XYZ file of C-alpha atoms in Angstrom:
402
model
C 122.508 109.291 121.843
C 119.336 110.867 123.120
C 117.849 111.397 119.822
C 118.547 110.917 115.802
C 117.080 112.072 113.043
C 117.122 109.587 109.350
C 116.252 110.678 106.459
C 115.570 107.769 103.375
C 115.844 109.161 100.137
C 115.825 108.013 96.806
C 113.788 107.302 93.586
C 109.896 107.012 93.846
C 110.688 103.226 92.997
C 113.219 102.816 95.348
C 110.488 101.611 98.140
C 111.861 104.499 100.746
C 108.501 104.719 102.124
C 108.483 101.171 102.715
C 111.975 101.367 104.596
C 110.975 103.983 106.362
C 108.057 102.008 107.341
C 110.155 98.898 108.403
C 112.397 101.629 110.346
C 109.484 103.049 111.997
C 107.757 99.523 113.463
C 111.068 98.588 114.647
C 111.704 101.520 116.394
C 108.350 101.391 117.789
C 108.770 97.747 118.959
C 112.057 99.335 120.642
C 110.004 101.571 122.843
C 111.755 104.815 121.492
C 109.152 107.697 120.792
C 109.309 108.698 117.527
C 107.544 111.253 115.217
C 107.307 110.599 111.043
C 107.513 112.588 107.925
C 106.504 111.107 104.194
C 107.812 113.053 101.382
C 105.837 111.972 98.178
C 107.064 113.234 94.965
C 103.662 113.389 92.576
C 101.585 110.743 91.711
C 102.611 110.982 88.109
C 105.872 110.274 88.253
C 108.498 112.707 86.984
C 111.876 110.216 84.933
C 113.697 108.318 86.434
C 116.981 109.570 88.886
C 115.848 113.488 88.392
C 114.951 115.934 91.483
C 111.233 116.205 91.182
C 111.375 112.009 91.068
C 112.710 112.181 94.390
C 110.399 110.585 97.285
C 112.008 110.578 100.948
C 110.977 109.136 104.141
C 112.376 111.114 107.713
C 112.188 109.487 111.052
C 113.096 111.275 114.449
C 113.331 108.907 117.511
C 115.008 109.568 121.064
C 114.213 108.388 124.407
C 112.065 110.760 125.572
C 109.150 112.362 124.544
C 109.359 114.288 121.070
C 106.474 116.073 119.099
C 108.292 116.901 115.842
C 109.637 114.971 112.738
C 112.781 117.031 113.096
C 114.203 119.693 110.784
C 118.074 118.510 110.090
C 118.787 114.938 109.620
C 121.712 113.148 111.250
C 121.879 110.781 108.329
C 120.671 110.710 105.142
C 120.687 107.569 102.849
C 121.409 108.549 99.498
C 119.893 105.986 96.395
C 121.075 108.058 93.801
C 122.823 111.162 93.219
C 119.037 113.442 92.768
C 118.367 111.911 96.409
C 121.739 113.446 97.662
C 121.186 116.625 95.918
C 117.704 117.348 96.751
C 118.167 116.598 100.666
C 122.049 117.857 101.095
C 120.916 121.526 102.016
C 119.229 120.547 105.014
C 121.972 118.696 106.467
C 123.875 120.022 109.312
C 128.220 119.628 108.983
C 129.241 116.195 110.103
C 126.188 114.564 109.731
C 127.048 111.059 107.955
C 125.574 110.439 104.496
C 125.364 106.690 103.387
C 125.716 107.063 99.564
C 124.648 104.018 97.276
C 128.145 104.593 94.930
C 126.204 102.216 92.109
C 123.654 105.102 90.910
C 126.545 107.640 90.695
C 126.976 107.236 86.711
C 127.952 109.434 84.635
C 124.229 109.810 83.315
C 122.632 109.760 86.427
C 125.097 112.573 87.618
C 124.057 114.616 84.167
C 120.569 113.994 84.836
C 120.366 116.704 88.039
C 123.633 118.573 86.619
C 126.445 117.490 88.512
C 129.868 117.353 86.348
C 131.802 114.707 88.616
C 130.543 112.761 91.116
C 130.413 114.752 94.840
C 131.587 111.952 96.880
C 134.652 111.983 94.807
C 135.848 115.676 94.197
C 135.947 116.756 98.075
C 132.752 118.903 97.602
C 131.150 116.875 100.478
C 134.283 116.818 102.954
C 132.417 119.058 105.709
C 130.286 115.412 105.832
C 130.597 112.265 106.647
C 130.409 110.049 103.597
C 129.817 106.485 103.758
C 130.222 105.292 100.269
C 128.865 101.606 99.399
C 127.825 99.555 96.512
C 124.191 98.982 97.640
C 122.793 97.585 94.380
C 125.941 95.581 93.492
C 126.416 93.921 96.809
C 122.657 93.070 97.299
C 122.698 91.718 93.706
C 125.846 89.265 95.176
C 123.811 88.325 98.424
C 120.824 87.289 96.180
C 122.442 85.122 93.174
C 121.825 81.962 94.635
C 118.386 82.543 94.723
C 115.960 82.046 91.484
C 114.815 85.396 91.082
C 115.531 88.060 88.207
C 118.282 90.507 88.653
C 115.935 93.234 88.503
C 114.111 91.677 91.188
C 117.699 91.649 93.193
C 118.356 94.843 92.647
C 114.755 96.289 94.018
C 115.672 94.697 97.478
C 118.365 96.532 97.685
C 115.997 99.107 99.948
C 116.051 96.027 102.428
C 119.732 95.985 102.293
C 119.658 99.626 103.597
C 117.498 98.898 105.965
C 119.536 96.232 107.352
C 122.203 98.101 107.469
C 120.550 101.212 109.351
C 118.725 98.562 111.889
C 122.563 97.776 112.844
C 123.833 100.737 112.577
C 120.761 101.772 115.389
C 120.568 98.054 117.187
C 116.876 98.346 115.964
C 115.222 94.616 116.395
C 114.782 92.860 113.247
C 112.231 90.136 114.276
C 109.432 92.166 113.203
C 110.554 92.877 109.599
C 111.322 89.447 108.745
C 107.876 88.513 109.949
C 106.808 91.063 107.748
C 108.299 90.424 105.052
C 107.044 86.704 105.267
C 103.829 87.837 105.415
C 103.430 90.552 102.603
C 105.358 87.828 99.817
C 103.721 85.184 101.015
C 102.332 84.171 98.085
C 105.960 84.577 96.363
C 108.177 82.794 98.622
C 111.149 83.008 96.904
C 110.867 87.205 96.796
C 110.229 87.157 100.251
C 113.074 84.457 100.914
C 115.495 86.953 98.877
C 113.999 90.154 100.826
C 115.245 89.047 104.349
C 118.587 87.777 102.653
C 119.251 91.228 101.426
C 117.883 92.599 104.902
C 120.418 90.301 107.153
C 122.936 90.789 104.458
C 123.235 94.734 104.648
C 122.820 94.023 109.162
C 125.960 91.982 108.716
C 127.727 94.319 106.036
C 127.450 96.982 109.191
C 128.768 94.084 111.674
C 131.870 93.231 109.476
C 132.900 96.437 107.285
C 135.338 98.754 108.539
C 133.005 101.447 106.944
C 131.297 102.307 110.384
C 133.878 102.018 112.920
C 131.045 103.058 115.664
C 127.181 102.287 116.148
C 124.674 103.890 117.799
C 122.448 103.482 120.689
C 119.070 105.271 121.549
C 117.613 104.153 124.861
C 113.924 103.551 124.822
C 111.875 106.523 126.103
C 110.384 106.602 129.587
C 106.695 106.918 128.215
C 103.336 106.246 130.742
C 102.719 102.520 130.889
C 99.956 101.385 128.605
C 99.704 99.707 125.835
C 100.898 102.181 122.525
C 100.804 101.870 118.413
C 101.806 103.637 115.501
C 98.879 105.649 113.975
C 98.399 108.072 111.260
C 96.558 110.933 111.349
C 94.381 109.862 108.095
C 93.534 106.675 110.430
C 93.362 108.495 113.905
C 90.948 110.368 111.809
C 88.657 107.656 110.641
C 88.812 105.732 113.524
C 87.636 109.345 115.456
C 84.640 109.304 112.813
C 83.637 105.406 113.927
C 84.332 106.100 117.847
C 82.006 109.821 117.461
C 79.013 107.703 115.652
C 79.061 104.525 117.834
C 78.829 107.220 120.918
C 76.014 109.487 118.661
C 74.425 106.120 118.426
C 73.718 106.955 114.128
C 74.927 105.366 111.230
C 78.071 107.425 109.447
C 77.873 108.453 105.906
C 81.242 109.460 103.836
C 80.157 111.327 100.254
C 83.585 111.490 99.339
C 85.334 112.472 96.214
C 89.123 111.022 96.143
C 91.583 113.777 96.456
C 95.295 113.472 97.631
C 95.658 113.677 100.825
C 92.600 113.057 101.995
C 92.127 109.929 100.248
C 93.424 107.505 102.609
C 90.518 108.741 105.230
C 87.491 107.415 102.155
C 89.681 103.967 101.841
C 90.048 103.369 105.552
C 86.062 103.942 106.303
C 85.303 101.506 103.478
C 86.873 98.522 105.682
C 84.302 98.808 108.377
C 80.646 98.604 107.520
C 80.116 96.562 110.864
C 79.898 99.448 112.269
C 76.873 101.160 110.344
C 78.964 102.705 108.205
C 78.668 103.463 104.342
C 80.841 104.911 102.252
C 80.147 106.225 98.724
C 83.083 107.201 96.462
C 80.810 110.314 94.189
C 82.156 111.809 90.553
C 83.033 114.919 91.648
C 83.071 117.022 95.225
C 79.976 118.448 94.725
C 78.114 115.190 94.510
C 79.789 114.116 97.776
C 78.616 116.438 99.632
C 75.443 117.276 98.450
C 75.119 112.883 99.479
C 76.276 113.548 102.706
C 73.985 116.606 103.523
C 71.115 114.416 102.102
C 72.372 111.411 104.361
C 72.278 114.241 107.496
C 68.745 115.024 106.255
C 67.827 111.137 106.279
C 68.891 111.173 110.152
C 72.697 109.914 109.317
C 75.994 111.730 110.592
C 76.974 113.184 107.286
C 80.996 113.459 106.568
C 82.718 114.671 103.871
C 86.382 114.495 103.231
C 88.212 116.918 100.898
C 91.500 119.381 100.179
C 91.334 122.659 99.529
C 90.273 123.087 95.573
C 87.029 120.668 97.052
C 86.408 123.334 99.962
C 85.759 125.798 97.252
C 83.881 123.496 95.536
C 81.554 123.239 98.397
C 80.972 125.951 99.625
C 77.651 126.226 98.736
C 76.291 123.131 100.267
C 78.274 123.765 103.062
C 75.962 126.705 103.258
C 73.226 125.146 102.953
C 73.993 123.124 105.787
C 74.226 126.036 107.968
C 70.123 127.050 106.882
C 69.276 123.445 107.441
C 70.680 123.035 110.583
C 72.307 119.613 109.460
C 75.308 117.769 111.625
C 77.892 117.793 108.675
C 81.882 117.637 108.983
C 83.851 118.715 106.020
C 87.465 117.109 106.825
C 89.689 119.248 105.139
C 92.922 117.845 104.304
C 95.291 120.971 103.518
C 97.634 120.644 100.995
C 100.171 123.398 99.118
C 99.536 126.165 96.649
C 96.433 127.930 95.159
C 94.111 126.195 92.583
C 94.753 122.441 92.780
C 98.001 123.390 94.258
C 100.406 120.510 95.097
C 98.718 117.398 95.913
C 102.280 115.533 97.713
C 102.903 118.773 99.280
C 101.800 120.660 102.823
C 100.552 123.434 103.794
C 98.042 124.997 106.448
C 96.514 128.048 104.573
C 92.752 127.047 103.929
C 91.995 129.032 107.554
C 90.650 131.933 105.809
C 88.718 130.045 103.164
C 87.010 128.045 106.413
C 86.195 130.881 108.587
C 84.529 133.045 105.473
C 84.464 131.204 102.263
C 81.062 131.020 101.974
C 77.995 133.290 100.909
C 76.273 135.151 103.229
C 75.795 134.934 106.953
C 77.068 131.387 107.251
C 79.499 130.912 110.167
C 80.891 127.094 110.954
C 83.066 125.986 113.673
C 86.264 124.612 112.752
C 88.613 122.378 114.520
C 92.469 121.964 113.813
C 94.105 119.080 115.382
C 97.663 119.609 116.139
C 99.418 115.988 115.938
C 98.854 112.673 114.011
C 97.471 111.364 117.226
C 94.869 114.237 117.953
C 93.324 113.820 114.890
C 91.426 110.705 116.658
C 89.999 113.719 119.207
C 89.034 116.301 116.919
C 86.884 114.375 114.641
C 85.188 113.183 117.779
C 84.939 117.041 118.993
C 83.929 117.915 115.306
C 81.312 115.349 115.362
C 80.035 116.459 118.735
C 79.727 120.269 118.420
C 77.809 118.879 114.897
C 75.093 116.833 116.718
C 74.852 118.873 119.633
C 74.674 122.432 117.574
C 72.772 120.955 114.540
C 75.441 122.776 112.355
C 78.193 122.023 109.568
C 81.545 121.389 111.158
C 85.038 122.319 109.751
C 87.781 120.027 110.576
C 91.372 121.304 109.250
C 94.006 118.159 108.992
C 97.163 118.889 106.803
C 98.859 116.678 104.534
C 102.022 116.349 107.028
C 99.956 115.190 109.868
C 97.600 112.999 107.530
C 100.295 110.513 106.365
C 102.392 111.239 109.531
């Protein structure tokens, strides 16, 4: 094939950001280019096995260059049946669906209103269904080792992922390291994670389930040396590279807010490079730090979504009758008010451009990948220092945790 498109679905315990993860490095370490999309369900979780529990994890790779996440998956691993529900509309006919048969109780089916189970009354014949025990036959791979069964069953994400990494011929050197290395101070876990992992790569080799597997060619990309990147960490590490070059010290005044978050936690990690962070009690406080830090002769930042843009406004305008370098990173997210916080959306344009009093115009930048997020916060910081003016810089939640 030139190109798939996986989709991991499945309860916000399940771990399908982890797999996806796992799924991601390998296919990086393949040399395929690839493109990623993180589907959080809220951070307070909704029960158990319903729809608005459901947190998925989509992955398009192909061997040549690609600069979307993909709209229809190929495949979509099912944990239980609100995963398979709330991702079956946005699959195309005969695209395979690999359906952990263990979660399909009769409750779990009641929970998101199904009266039988789909993979057994033909309602799914226009796909291809690839019904396996997931849970049960990790929990068999694991008994010999001295863990709980609850701890069996929560590898059964690795079991998946063993079984897509066949399924794919994606390497599997790098997840076992992995896995060594995040349980390393619980051997046994991490002993029982890359059991269930080789266990689901040889269910693929020896079930008659999957009579074919798949092979993606790694793209013909520029030589160099490459890495997966974020846009939340292209972002910070754009912040560092833009006051190394300014030759000031950075400041963050930064209230946490979902998405944006991750940009406040990644700063923190590297005060060798002159750089202080300062986590305030509310978004008024963080910037009102970081124009002070601008006064003091720092590069002020601020990082935000878009309830915190109206929140500072004002200080945004006065900013603009300072004259102070200050970026507001504005990490879009959906709806009005405090909106969705998991969800994404790019309508804070107008609230950029003229949400302020007065005669207060700012620049704003929009980067238009994960990648390019490393380039516009060093453009944002730039026009900043150069202009002596407040800088807007418009991320999204897709491209932050992309």
């Amino acid at each position: 094939l030139d190109r798939v498109i996986i989709r991991f679905a499945g309860d916000s315990g399940d771990g399908m950001q982890l797999t996806g993860d796992r799924f991601t490095a390998g296919t990086a370490e393949f040399g395929n280019d690839l493109s990623t999309l993180p589907n959080f369900p809220a951070e307070i979780r909704a029960p158990a096995g319903t729809l608005p529990g459901v947190s998925s994890f989509q992955l398009h790779f192909a061997d040549h260059d690609i600069l979307t996440p993909g709209d229809a998956p190929n495949v979509l691993v099912a944990m239980n049946p609100a995963a398979l529900k709330a991702n079956l509309a946005d699959l195309p006919r005969g695209a395979d669906i690999i359906a952990n048969t263990d979660e399909f109780t009769k409750r779990n089916l009641a929970k998101v209103g199904y009266a039988a189970s789909p993979l057994e009354d033909g309602s799914l014949a226009e796909w291809r269904v690839h019904s396996v025990p997931l849970t049960s036959l990790t929990v068999k791979a694991l008994e010999d080792f001295d863990i709980s069964k609850k701890d069996a069953e929560r590898a059964k994400n690795m079991f998946a992922l063993g079984l897509l990494s066949w399924l794919y011929h994606r390497p599997t050197e790098q997840t076992i390291s992995f896995l060594e290395t995040k349980f390393a101070r619980k051997p046994e876990i991490a002993k029982a994670n890359i059991a269930a992992f080789q266990a689901g790569w040889n269910f693929g080799e020896t079930t008659e389930s999957f009579s074919v597997s798949y092979e993606v060619k790694p793209a013909r990309l520029a030589p160099g040396v490459y890495r997966n990147i974020s846009g939340n960490q292209a972002l910070a590490y754009g912040l560092i590279a833009a006051a190394v070059q300014a030759r000031l010290p950075l400041f963050l005044g930064s209230y946490p807010i979902t998405p944006a978050s991750d940009i406040l936690h990644e700063l923190s990690k590297h005060k060798q490079f002159g750089i202080r962070t300062f986590q305030a009690e509310d978004e008024i406080a963080g910037v009102g730090a970081a124009l002070g830090a601008a006064f003091g002769g720092a590069l002020g930042v601020t990082t935000t979504s878009g309830p915190g843009v109206a929140l500072k406004a004002e200080t945004v305008g006065l900013a603009v009758t300072t004259e102070l370098p200050l970026i507001v990173v504005d990490v879009q997210r959906a709806g009005p008010s405090t909106g969705m916080p998991t969800k994404t959306e790019q309508t804070d344009l107008l609230m950029a451009l003229f949400g302020r009093n007065g005669e207060s115009p700012v620049p704003v930048i929009a980067p238009m990948s994960p990648s390019d997020c490393f380039d516009a916060a060093v453009e944002a910081a730039r026009i900043a220092v150069a202009y002596r003016t407040p800088v807007m810089l418009l991320s999204d939640g897709y491209l932050a945790n992309g």
